[in-house]
Amino acid sequence: MGLTPGTLWSLLGYPGGPPGLESFAIVEASTEGTMTVEAVRLTISGKDVPATLLRPRAAGPRPALLYAHAHGNAPGIGRAELLSGRPALLSPYGPALVEAGFAVLCLDMPGFGDRQKDGPESALAKAALWRGRTLLGQMLSELSGGLDFLCRDPGIDATRLATLGISMGATHAYWLAALDPRVRACAHLCAFAEIAPLIDSGAHDLHGPYMTVPGLLTEGDMGDVAALIAPRPQLVCSGADDPLTPPEALTPALSRLRAAYAACLGALSILTEPGSGHAETRAMRDAVLSFLRHALA
């Protein structure tokens, strides 16, 4: 098995890669304490994709995070997670990341936040498959457009970009890092596991329909995807009691990852929290902030 970004894009239904960002507009900007909050409208594949950009008020250029929001069976949250948080998080990541000196961009994914009018996740996933594509592919294509936007912003240091997310956002974070070399570092929480063992136990059905990639298991598994990030820095956080990352699926995924990073001393960080489920812990938050400060220094 030898996965490549090109193979993954083809499996996702985007042979040749994503179409890229067509245009963008800053719809509104405001100041909240020491940060600015910008409402952004991206145009990708002819679709309007609403996004929120946070940045420190102090002059840049700044390192930046593409923050991928979670699922949580709460489609109404979407990118609002950045400033309002969600139950699986200790607190919203946006203010903490800005305080640490980072700019942060978060996009509403199809069917989430202000894009619920596009239709429910199941309908979007089925429609994509009928058209020879995948909903995960559309999501990652749009997130790639988010990277395009960050790279065009003069207040952003395009050489210091990272991805971050929990749950569905974690899957987006490490897949995008695997697909796009512009991502210098990746931190992901509460999602990393091999799919084949999850299918054997039936636990794969805990994931939403978005997370379906026809044919992936004939080429590799999630560990192979995340391995494509090496030698770039990567942080993997998991709860030992999380039903989405049980030992029989987490252990082989981590083994593949450790093998990929065998020659990359210090680039791979792994935190598995005993007694923790599908939620961020204080140790995870501390590890994420420390990792990002070091990786984007």
Tab-separated table of C-alpha atoms in Angstrom:
chain	number	residue	atom	x	y	z
A	1	MET	CA	0.000	0.000	0.000
A	2	GLY	CA	1.263	3.448	-0.846
A	3	LEU	CA	-1.222	6.264	-0.447
A	4	THR	CA	-0.439	9.639	-1.995
A	5	PRO	CA	-2.311	12.957	-1.850
A	6	GLY	CA	-3.277	12.409	-5.485
A	7	THR	CA	-4.763	9.004	-4.697
A	8	LEU	CA	-6.708	10.456	-1.790
A	9	TRP	CA	-8.133	13.316	-3.853
A	10	SER	CA	-9.244	10.782	-6.471
A	11	LEU	CA	-10.936	8.604	-3.847
A	12	LEU	CA	-12.648	11.718	-2.495
A	13	GLY	CA	-14.022	12.417	-5.967
A	14	TYR	CA	-11.659	15.242	-6.884
A	15	PRO	CA	-9.129	13.807	-9.340
A	16	GLY	CA	-6.573	16.469	-10.073
A	17	GLY	CA	-7.133	18.113	-6.704
A	18	PRO	CA	-9.468	20.812	-5.376
A	19	PRO	CA	-10.627	23.709	-7.576
A	20	GLY	CA	-9.282	26.409	-5.262
A	21	LEU	CA	-10.596	29.740	-3.996
A	22	GLU	CA	-12.343	31.840	-6.639
A	23	SER	CA	-12.887	35.045	-4.671
A	24	PHE	CA	-13.488	36.399	-1.190
A	25	ALA	CA	-14.956	39.408	0.581
A	26	ILE	CA	-14.738	40.773	4.122
A	27	VAL	CA	-18.405	41.264	4.979
A	28	GLU	CA	-18.026	42.813	8.425
A	29	ALA	CA	-15.270	43.560	10.928
A	30	SER	CA	-15.391	44.425	14.608
A	31	THR	CA	-13.081	44.665	17.584
A	32	GLU	CA	-13.433	42.599	20.741
A	33	GLY	CA	-10.781	43.466	23.303
A	34	THR	CA	-7.376	42.676	21.843
A	35	MET	CA	-8.684	40.859	18.762
A	36	THR	CA	-10.498	41.688	15.566
A	37	VAL	CA	-13.389	39.540	14.352
A	38	GLU	CA	-14.009	39.452	10.605
A	39	ALA	CA	-16.974	37.872	8.839
A	40	VAL	CA	-15.660	36.517	5.536
A	41	ARG	CA	-17.439	35.190	2.478
A	42	LEU	CA	-15.409	32.767	0.360
A	43	THR	CA	-16.451	31.628	-3.103
A	44	ILE	CA	-15.400	28.047	-3.873
A	45	SER	CA	-16.804	25.993	-6.762
A	46	GLY	CA	-19.444	28.666	-7.207
A	47	LYS	CA	-20.680	28.266	-3.624
A	48	ASP	CA	-20.716	30.949	-0.945
A	49	VAL	CA	-18.855	29.657	2.111
A	50	PRO	CA	-19.209	31.811	5.242
A	51	ALA	CA	-16.202	31.956	7.531
A	52	THR	CA	-14.937	33.748	10.622
A	53	LEU	CA	-11.414	35.133	10.898
A	54	LEU	CA	-9.964	36.148	14.255
A	55	ARG	CA	-6.653	37.932	14.566
A	56	PRO	CA	-4.682	39.789	17.209
A	57	ARG	CA	-4.959	43.574	16.887
A	58	ALA	CA	-1.173	43.925	17.021
A	59	ALA	CA	0.539	44.119	13.636
A	60	GLY	CA	1.473	40.930	11.763
A	61	PRO	CA	2.239	38.981	9.785
A	62	ARG	CA	0.967	36.300	12.142
A	63	PRO	CA	1.096	32.511	12.114
A	64	ALA	CA	-2.389	31.159	11.492
A	65	LEU	CA	-4.639	28.213	12.301
A	66	LEU	CA	-7.253	26.760	10.028
A	67	TYR	CA	-9.655	25.617	12.735
A	68	ALA	CA	-12.081	22.888	11.642
A	69	HIS	CA	-15.344	22.772	13.592
A	70	ALA	CA	-16.827	19.568	14.989
A	71	HIS	CA	-20.056	17.692	14.241
A	72	GLY	CA	-21.564	16.656	17.573
A	73	ASN	CA	-24.978	16.030	15.981
A	74	ALA	CA	-25.479	19.784	16.381
A	75	PRO	CA	-25.554	21.226	12.855
A	76	GLY	CA	-26.580	24.631	14.157
A	77	ILE	CA	-23.188	25.333	15.736
A	78	GLY	CA	-20.777	25.237	12.800
A	79	ARG	CA	-18.134	27.947	12.845
A	80	ALA	CA	-19.751	29.550	15.915
A	81	GLU	CA	-17.758	26.921	17.827
A	82	LEU	CA	-14.735	29.170	17.424
A	83	LEU	CA	-16.174	31.856	19.713
A	84	SER	CA	-18.978	30.046	21.556
A	85	GLY	CA	-17.476	26.588	22.063
A	86	ARG	CA	-19.396	23.313	22.373
A	87	PRO	CA	-19.937	20.717	25.134
A	88	ALA	CA	-16.921	18.606	24.074
A	89	LEU	CA	-14.532	21.542	24.617
A	90	LEU	CA	-13.259	23.054	27.850
A	91	SER	CA	-13.886	26.513	26.394
A	92	PRO	CA	-13.887	28.166	22.950
A	93	TYR	CA	-10.543	27.863	21.187
A	94	GLY	CA	-10.728	31.169	19.325
A	95	PRO	CA	-9.858	33.618	22.132
A	96	ALA	CA	-7.187	31.285	23.535
A	97	LEU	CA	-5.462	30.986	20.156
A	98	VAL	CA	-5.570	34.732	19.514
A	99	GLU	CA	-4.157	35.368	22.983
A	100	ALA	CA	-1.320	32.995	22.075
A	101	GLY	CA	-0.561	35.177	19.034
A	102	PHE	CA	-2.282	33.258	16.230
A	103	ALA	CA	-4.804	34.318	13.625
A	104	VAL	CA	-7.621	31.761	13.279
A	105	LEU	CA	-9.972	30.977	10.397
A	106	CYS	CA	-13.037	28.716	10.649
A	107	LEU	CA	-15.428	27.858	7.795
A	108	ASP	CA	-19.004	26.624	8.016
A	109	MET	CA	-19.031	23.172	6.460
A	110	PRO	CA	-21.884	22.071	4.141
A	111	GLY	CA	-25.040	21.527	6.193
A	112	PHE	CA	-23.660	23.271	9.297
A	113	GLY	CA	-24.063	26.726	10.790
A	114	ASP	CA	-25.345	29.239	8.262
A	115	ARG	CA	-25.321	26.483	5.612
A	116	GLN	CA	-28.047	24.310	7.112
A	117	LYS	CA	-30.240	25.531	4.254
A	118	ASP	CA	-28.052	23.453	1.908
A	119	GLY	CA	-29.772	20.382	3.329
A	120	PRO	CA	-29.121	17.749	6.013
A	121	GLU	CA	-25.853	15.840	6.071
A	122	SER	CA	-27.385	12.567	4.854
A	123	ALA	CA	-28.941	14.218	1.794
A	124	LEU	CA	-25.708	16.041	0.964
A	125	ALA	CA	-23.645	12.853	1.317
A	126	LYS	CA	-26.013	10.854	-0.924
A	127	ALA	CA	-26.125	13.580	-3.570
A	128	ALA	CA	-22.330	13.770	-3.647
A	129	LEU	CA	-22.019	10.003	-4.112
A	130	TRP	CA	-24.521	10.008	-6.982
A	131	ARG	CA	-22.326	12.613	-8.654
A	132	GLY	CA	-19.160	10.578	-8.199
A	133	ARG	CA	-17.890	12.669	-5.315
A	134	THR	CA	-17.989	12.547	-1.515
A	135	LEU	CA	-19.173	14.971	1.137
A	136	LEU	CA	-15.814	14.637	2.886
A	137	GLY	CA	-14.181	15.581	-0.405
A	138	GLN	CA	-16.329	18.709	-0.686
A	139	MET	CA	-15.498	19.660	2.888
A	140	LEU	CA	-11.759	19.217	2.362
A	141	SER	CA	-11.919	21.051	-0.961
A	142	GLU	CA	-13.488	24.027	0.777
A	143	LEU	CA	-10.987	23.886	3.627
A	144	SER	CA	-8.221	23.921	1.022
A	145	GLY	CA	-9.840	27.093	-0.293
A	146	GLY	CA	-9.565	28.427	3.248
A	147	LEU	CA	-5.820	27.868	3.061
A	148	ASP	CA	-5.800	29.792	-0.225
A	149	PHE	CA	-7.457	32.694	1.567
A	150	LEU	CA	-4.956	32.674	4.426
A	151	CYS	CA	-2.063	32.593	1.969
A	152	ARG	CA	-3.408	35.720	0.226
A	153	ASP	CA	-3.815	37.735	3.425
A	154	PRO	CA	-0.848	40.111	3.950
A	155	GLY	CA	-1.397	39.928	7.699
A	156	ILE	CA	-0.767	36.159	7.688
A	157	ASP	CA	2.596	34.411	7.503
A	158	ALA	CA	1.833	31.773	4.851
A	159	THR	CA	4.907	29.772	5.891
A	160	ARG	CA	3.411	29.191	9.353
A	161	LEU	CA	0.016	27.576	8.896
A	162	ALA	CA	-1.441	24.749	10.974
A	163	THR	CA	-4.701	22.822	11.253
A	164	LEU	CA	-6.619	22.041	14.439
A	165	GLY	CA	-9.913	20.390	15.335
A	166	ILE	CA	-11.813	17.994	17.571
A	167	SER	CA	-13.969	15.056	16.409
A	168	MET	CA	-15.114	15.765	12.822
A	169	GLY	CA	-12.794	18.768	12.950
A	170	ALA	CA	-9.936	16.456	13.868
A	171	THR	CA	-10.594	14.280	10.832
A	172	HIS	CA	-10.617	17.395	8.669
A	173	ALA	CA	-7.430	18.670	10.304
A	174	TYR	CA	-5.270	15.623	9.652
A	175	TRP	CA	-6.733	14.816	6.238
A	176	LEU	CA	-6.115	18.375	5.031
A	177	ALA	CA	-2.573	18.323	6.407
A	178	ALA	CA	-1.992	15.018	4.601
A	179	LEU	CA	-3.335	16.471	1.359
A	180	ASP	CA	-1.749	19.924	1.436
A	181	PRO	CA	1.965	20.615	2.043
A	182	ARG	CA	1.185	24.235	2.935
A	183	VAL	CA	0.104	22.947	6.351
A	184	ARG	CA	3.221	23.128	8.495
A	185	ALA	CA	1.778	21.367	11.560
A	186	CYS	CA	-1.382	19.570	12.635
A	187	ALA	CA	-3.079	18.976	15.995
A	188	HIS	CA	-6.179	16.798	16.278
A	189	LEU	CA	-8.323	15.557	19.154
A	190	CYS	CA	-10.723	12.641	19.680
A	191	ALA	CA	-11.098	11.060	16.247
A	192	PHE	CA	-7.967	9.227	15.132
A	193	ALA	CA	-8.574	5.496	14.594
A	194	GLU	CA	-8.385	2.859	11.895
A	195	ILE	CA	-11.723	2.368	10.136
A	196	ALA	CA	-11.421	-1.379	9.424
A	197	PRO	CA	-11.550	-2.385	13.126
A	198	LEU	CA	-14.409	0.075	13.695
A	199	ILE	CA	-16.364	-1.625	10.902
A	200	ASP	CA	-15.674	-5.038	12.476
A	201	SER	CA	-17.248	-3.891	15.752
A	202	GLY	CA	-19.956	-1.715	14.205
A	203	ALA	CA	-18.521	1.422	15.823
A	204	HIS	CA	-18.015	3.040	12.410
A	205	ASP	CA	-21.735	3.820	12.463
A	206	LEU	CA	-21.090	6.310	15.272
A	207	HIS	CA	-19.605	8.587	12.608
A	208	GLY	CA	-21.783	10.744	10.404
A	209	PRO	CA	-22.344	9.927	6.711
A	210	TYR	CA	-19.815	12.628	5.744
A	211	MET	CA	-17.021	10.284	6.810
A	212	THR	CA	-17.359	7.776	3.979
A	213	VAL	CA	-14.617	7.373	1.386
A	214	PRO	CA	-15.439	4.584	-1.094
A	215	GLY	CA	-12.434	2.361	-1.738
A	216	LEU	CA	-10.118	3.819	0.895
A	217	LEU	CA	-9.647	0.479	2.633
A	218	THR	CA	-8.377	-1.105	-0.589
A	219	GLU	CA	-5.506	1.405	-0.479
A	220	GLY	CA	-4.851	1.920	3.238
A	221	ASP	CA	-6.518	3.276	6.369
A	222	MET	CA	-6.569	6.375	8.536
A	223	GLY	CA	-3.108	5.685	9.925
A	224	ASP	CA	-1.750	5.757	6.389
A	225	VAL	CA	-3.498	9.071	5.741
A	226	ALA	CA	-2.028	10.740	8.825
A	227	ALA	CA	1.379	9.236	8.019
A	228	LEU	CA	1.508	11.467	4.930
A	229	ILE	CA	1.960	14.444	7.268
A	230	ALA	CA	5.433	13.219	8.318
A	231	PRO	CA	7.970	14.740	8.841
A	232	ARG	CA	5.862	17.803	9.690
A	233	PRO	CA	4.901	18.110	13.392
A	234	GLN	CA	1.726	16.303	14.447
A	235	LEU	CA	-0.103	16.048	17.780
A	236	VAL	CA	-2.641	13.263	18.360
A	237	CYS	CA	-4.889	13.480	21.448
A	238	SER	CA	-7.363	10.752	22.379
A	239	GLY	CA	-9.478	9.679	25.300
A	240	ALA	CA	-8.812	6.098	26.377
A	241	ASP	CA	-12.563	5.537	26.899
A	242	ASP	CA	-13.737	7.273	23.712
A	243	PRO	CA	-16.020	4.928	21.718
A	244	LEU	CA	-14.726	6.492	18.490
A	245	THR	CA	-11.107	5.635	19.316
A	246	PRO	CA	-11.231	2.237	21.042
A	247	PRO	CA	-7.878	0.482	21.628
A	248	GLU	CA	-8.405	-2.031	18.814
A	249	ALA	CA	-8.692	0.871	16.324
A	250	LEU	CA	-6.432	3.492	17.949
A	251	THR	CA	-3.434	1.219	18.609
A	252	PRO	CA	-2.828	0.115	14.995
A	253	ALA	CA	-3.358	3.676	13.760
A	254	LEU	CA	-0.742	4.973	16.184
A	255	SER	CA	1.613	2.143	15.222
A	256	ARG	CA	1.479	3.188	11.564
A	257	LEU	CA	2.078	6.770	12.591
A	258	ARG	CA	5.044	5.946	14.812
A	259	ALA	CA	6.608	3.976	11.963
A	260	ALA	CA	6.205	6.944	9.608
A	261	TYR	CA	7.849	9.255	12.144
A	262	ALA	CA	10.652	6.873	13.142
A	263	ALA	CA	13.282	9.126	11.593
A	264	CYS	CA	11.599	12.390	12.667
A	265	LEU	CA	12.778	12.804	16.246
A	266	GLY	CA	10.392	14.936	18.285
A	267	ALA	CA	7.968	15.671	15.428
A	268	LEU	CA	5.224	13.316	16.646
A	269	SER	CA	3.429	13.906	19.961
A	270	ILE	CA	0.799	11.499	21.311
A	271	LEU	CA	-1.452	12.009	24.340
A	272	THR	CA	-3.944	9.308	25.330
A	273	GLU	CA	-5.872	10.316	28.442
A	274	PRO	CA	-6.886	7.502	30.845
A	275	GLY	CA	-10.488	7.705	31.984
A	276	SER	CA	-11.419	10.262	29.344
A	277	GLY	CA	-14.065	9.918	26.661
A	278	HIS	CA	-15.016	11.957	23.595
A	279	ALA	CA	-14.097	15.334	25.046
A	280	GLU	CA	-11.159	17.660	25.494
A	281	THR	CA	-9.296	17.558	28.798
A	282	ARG	CA	-7.093	20.145	30.486
A	283	ALA	CA	-4.028	18.113	29.554
A	284	MET	CA	-5.136	18.119	25.900
A	285	ARG	CA	-5.658	21.901	25.868
A	286	ASP	CA	-2.249	22.494	27.424
A	287	ALA	CA	-0.637	20.079	24.957
A	288	VAL	CA	-2.295	21.773	21.956
A	289	LEU	CA	-1.203	25.291	22.901
A	290	SER	CA	2.339	24.178	23.728
A	291	PHE	CA	2.571	22.170	20.503
A	292	LEU	CA	1.392	25.054	18.326
A	293	ARG	CA	3.713	27.586	19.935
A	294	HIS	CA	6.666	25.301	19.260
A	295	ALA	CA	5.621	24.072	15.806
A	296	LEU	CA	4.848	27.557	14.441
A	297	ALA	CA	7.704	29.400	16.156
